[in-house]
PDB file of C-alpha atoms in Angstrom:
ATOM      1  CA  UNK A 272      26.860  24.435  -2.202  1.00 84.00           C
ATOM      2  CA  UNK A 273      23.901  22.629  -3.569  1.00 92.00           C
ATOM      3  CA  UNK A 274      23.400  20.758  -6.468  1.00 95.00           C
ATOM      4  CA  UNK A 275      20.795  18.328  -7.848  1.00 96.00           C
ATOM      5  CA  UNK A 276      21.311  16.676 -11.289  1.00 96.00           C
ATOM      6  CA  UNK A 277      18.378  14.789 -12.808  1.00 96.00           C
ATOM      7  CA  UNK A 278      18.815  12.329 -15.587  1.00 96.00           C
ATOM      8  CA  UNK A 279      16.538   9.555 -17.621  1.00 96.00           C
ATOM      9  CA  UNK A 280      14.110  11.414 -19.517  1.00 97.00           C
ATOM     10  CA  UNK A 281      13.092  11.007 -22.782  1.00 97.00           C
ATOM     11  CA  UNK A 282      10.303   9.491 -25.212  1.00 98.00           C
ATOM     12  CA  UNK A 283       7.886   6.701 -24.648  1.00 98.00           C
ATOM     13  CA  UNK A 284       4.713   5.595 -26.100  1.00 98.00           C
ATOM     14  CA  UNK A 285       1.458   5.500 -23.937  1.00 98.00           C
ATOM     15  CA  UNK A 286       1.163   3.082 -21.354  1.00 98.00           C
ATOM     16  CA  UNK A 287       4.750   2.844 -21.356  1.00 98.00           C
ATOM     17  CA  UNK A 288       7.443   3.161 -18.682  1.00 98.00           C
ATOM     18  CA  UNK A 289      10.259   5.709 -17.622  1.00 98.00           C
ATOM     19  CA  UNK A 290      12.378   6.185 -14.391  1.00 98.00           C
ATOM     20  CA  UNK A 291      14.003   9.522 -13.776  1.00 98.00           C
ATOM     21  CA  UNK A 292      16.839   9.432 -11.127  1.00 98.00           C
ATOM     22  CA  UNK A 293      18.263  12.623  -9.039  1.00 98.00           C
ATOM     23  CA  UNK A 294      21.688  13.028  -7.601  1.00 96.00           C
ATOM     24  CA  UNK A 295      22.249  15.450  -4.641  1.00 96.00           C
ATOM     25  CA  UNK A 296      25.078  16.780  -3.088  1.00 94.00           C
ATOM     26  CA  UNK A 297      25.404  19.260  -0.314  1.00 91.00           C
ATOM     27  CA  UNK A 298      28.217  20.981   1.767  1.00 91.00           C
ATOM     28  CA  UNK A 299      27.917  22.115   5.169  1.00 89.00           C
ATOM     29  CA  UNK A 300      23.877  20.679   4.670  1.00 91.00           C
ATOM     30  CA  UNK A 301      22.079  17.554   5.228  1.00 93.00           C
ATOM     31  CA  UNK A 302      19.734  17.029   2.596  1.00 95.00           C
ATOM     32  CA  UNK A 303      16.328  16.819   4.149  1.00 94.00           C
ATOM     33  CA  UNK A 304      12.966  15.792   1.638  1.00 96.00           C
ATOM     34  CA  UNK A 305      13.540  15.001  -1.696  1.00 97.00           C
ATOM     35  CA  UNK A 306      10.853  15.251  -4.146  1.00 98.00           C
ATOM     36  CA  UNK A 307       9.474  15.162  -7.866  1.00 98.00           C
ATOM     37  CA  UNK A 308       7.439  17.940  -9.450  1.00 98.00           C
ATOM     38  CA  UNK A 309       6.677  19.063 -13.481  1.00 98.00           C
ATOM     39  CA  UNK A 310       5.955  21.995 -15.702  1.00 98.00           C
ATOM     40  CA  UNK A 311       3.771  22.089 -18.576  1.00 96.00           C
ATOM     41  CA  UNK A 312       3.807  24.666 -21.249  1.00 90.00           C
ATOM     42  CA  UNK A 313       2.605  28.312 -20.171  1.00 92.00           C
ATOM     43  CA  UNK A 314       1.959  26.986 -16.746  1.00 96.00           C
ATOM     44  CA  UNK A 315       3.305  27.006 -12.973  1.00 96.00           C
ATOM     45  CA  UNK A 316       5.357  24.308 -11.691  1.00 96.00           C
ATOM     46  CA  UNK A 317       3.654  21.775 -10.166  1.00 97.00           C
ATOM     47  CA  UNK A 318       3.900  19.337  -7.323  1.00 97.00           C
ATOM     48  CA  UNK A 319       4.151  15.469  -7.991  1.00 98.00           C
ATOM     49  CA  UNK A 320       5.381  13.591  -5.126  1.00 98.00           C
ATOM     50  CA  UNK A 321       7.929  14.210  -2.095  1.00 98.00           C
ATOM     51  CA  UNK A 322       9.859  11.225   0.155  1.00 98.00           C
ATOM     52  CA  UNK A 323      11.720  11.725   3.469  1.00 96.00           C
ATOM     53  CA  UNK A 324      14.533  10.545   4.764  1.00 95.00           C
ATOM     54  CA  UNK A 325      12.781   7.732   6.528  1.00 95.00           C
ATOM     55  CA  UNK A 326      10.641   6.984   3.874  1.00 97.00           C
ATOM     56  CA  UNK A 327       7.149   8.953   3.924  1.00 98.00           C
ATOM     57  CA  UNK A 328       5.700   9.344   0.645  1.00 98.00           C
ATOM     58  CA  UNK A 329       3.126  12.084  -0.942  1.00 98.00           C
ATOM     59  CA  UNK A 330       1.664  11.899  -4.314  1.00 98.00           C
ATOM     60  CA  UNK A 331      -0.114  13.901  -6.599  1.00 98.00           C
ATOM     61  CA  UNK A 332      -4.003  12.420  -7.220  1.00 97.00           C
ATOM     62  CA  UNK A 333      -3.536  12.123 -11.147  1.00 96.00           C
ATOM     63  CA  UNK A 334      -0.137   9.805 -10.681  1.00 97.00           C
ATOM     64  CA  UNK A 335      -1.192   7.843  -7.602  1.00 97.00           C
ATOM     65  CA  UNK A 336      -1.249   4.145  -8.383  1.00 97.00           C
ATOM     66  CA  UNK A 337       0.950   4.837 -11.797  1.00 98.00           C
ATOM     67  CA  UNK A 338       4.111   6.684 -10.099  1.00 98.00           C
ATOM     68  CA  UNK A 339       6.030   5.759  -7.525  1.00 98.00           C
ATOM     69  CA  UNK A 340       8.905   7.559  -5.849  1.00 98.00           C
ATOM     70  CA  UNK A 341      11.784   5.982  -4.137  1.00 98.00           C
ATOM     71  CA  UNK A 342      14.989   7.006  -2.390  1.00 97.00           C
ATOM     72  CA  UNK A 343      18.582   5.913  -1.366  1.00 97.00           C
ATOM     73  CA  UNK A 344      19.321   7.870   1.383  1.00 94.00           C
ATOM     74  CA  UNK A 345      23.058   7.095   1.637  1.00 94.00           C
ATOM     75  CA  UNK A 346      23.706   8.195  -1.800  1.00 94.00           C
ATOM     76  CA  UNK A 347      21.351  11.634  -1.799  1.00 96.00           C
ATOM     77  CA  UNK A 348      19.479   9.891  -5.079  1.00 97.00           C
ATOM     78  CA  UNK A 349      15.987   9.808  -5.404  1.00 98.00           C
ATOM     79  CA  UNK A 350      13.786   8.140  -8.296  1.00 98.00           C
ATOM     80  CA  UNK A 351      10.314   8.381  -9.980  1.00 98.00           C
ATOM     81  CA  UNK A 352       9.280   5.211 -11.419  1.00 98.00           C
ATOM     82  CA  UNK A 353       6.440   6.567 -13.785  1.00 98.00           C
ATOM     83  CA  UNK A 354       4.321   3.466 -15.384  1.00 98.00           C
ATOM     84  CA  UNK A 355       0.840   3.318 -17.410  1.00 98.00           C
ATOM     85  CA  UNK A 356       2.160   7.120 -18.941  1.00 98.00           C
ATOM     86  CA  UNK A 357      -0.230   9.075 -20.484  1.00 97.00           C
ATOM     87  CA  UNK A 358      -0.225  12.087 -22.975  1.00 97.00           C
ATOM     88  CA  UNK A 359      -1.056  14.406 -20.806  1.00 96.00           C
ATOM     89  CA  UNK A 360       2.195  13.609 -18.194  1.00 97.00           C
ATOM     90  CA  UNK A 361       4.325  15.284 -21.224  1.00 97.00           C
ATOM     91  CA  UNK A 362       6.352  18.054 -19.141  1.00 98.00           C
ATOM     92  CA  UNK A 363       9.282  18.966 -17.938  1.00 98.00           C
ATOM     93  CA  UNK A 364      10.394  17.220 -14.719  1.00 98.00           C
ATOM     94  CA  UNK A 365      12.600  18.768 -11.945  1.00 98.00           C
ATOM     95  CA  UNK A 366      14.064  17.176  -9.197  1.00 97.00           C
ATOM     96  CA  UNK A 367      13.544  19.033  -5.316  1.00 97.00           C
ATOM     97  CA  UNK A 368      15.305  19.143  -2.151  1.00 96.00           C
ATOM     98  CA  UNK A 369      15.683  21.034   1.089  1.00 94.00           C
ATOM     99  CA  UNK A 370      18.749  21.042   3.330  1.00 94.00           C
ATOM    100  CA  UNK A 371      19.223  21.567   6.571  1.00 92.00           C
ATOM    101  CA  UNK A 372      21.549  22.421   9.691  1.00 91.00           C
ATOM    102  CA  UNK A 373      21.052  22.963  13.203  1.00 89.00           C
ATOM    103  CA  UNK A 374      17.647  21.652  13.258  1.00 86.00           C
ATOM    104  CA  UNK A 375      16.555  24.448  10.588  1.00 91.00           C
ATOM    105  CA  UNK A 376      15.740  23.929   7.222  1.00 90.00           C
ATOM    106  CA  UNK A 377      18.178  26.751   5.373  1.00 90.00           C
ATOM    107  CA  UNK A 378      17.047  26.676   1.349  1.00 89.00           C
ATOM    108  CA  UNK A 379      14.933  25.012  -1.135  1.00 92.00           C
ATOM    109  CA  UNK A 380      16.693  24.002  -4.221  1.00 95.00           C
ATOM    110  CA  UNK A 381      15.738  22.428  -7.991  1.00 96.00           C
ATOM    111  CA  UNK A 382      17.749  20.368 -10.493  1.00 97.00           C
ATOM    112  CA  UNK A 383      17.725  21.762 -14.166  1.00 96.00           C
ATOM    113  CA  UNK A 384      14.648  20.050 -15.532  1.00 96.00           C
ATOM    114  CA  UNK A 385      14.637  16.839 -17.673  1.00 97.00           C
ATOM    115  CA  UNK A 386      12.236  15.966 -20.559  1.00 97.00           C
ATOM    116  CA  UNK A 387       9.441  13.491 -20.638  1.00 98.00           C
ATOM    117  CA  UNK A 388       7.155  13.492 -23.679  1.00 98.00           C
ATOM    118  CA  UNK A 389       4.637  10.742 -24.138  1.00 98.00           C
ATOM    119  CA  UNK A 390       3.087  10.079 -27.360  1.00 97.00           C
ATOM    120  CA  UNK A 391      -0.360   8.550 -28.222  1.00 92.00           C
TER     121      UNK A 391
END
C-alpha cells in the first residue's frame, strides 16, 4: 500500500510565507520522485515542482525564485517552502509520488489535497 499525507496549509496574507510537508509510506515499493502540484477552481491539476531521490529539482515558471521544494529521503517527507505568495497561488495543493520495484516504476499516487488561500 501507498499513502501520502500532506499537512500545513492554511491562510496567509500576500507576500507572506507557508511550508506544506508530505509524509509517504510504501510497502513492497521504494518511493521514487516526489513532487508538488495544485488545482484551482474549474480547472485541471497542475504541475508545480518534482525532487528526486538524489536531489534534482523542477519548477513551475510562475513559482521559480518564490518556491522551493526540499526532501528527506530517509523519512519519505518532502516540503514546499512557498515565500513572496500571491493571490493568484490560492489552490488546492496535493502532494505526488511514484514507487518502484525491480527497476520499474509500478503506480503514480496523490495525497488528499491541502488548502492554501492567499489574501490581498
Amino acid at each position: 500500500q501507498v499513502r501520502l499525507v500532506e499537512s500545513g496549509g492554511g491562510l496567509v496574507q500576500a507576500g507572506g510565507s507557508l511550508t506544506l510537508s508530505c509524509a509517504g509510506s510504501a510497502s513492497n515499493f521504494v518511493i521514487n520522485v516526489m513532487g508538488w502540484y495544485r488545482q484551482f477552481p474549474g480547472k485541471e491539476r497542475e504541475f508545480v515542482a518534482t525532487i528526486t531521490r538524489d536531489g534534482i529539482t523542477k519548477y513551475e515558471d510562475s513559482v521559480k525564485g518564490r518556491f522551493t521544494i526540499s526532501r528527506d529521503v530517509s523519512k519519505n517527507t518532502v516540503y514546499l517552502r512557498m515565500s513572496m505568495l500571491k493571490p493568484e497561488d490560492t489552490a488546492v495543493y496535493y502532494c505526488s509520488a511514484d514507487v518502484v520495484r525491480d527497476e520499474t516504476v509500478w503506480g503514480y499516487y496523490w495525497g488528499q489535497g491541502t488548502q492554501v488561500t492567499v489574501s490581498s
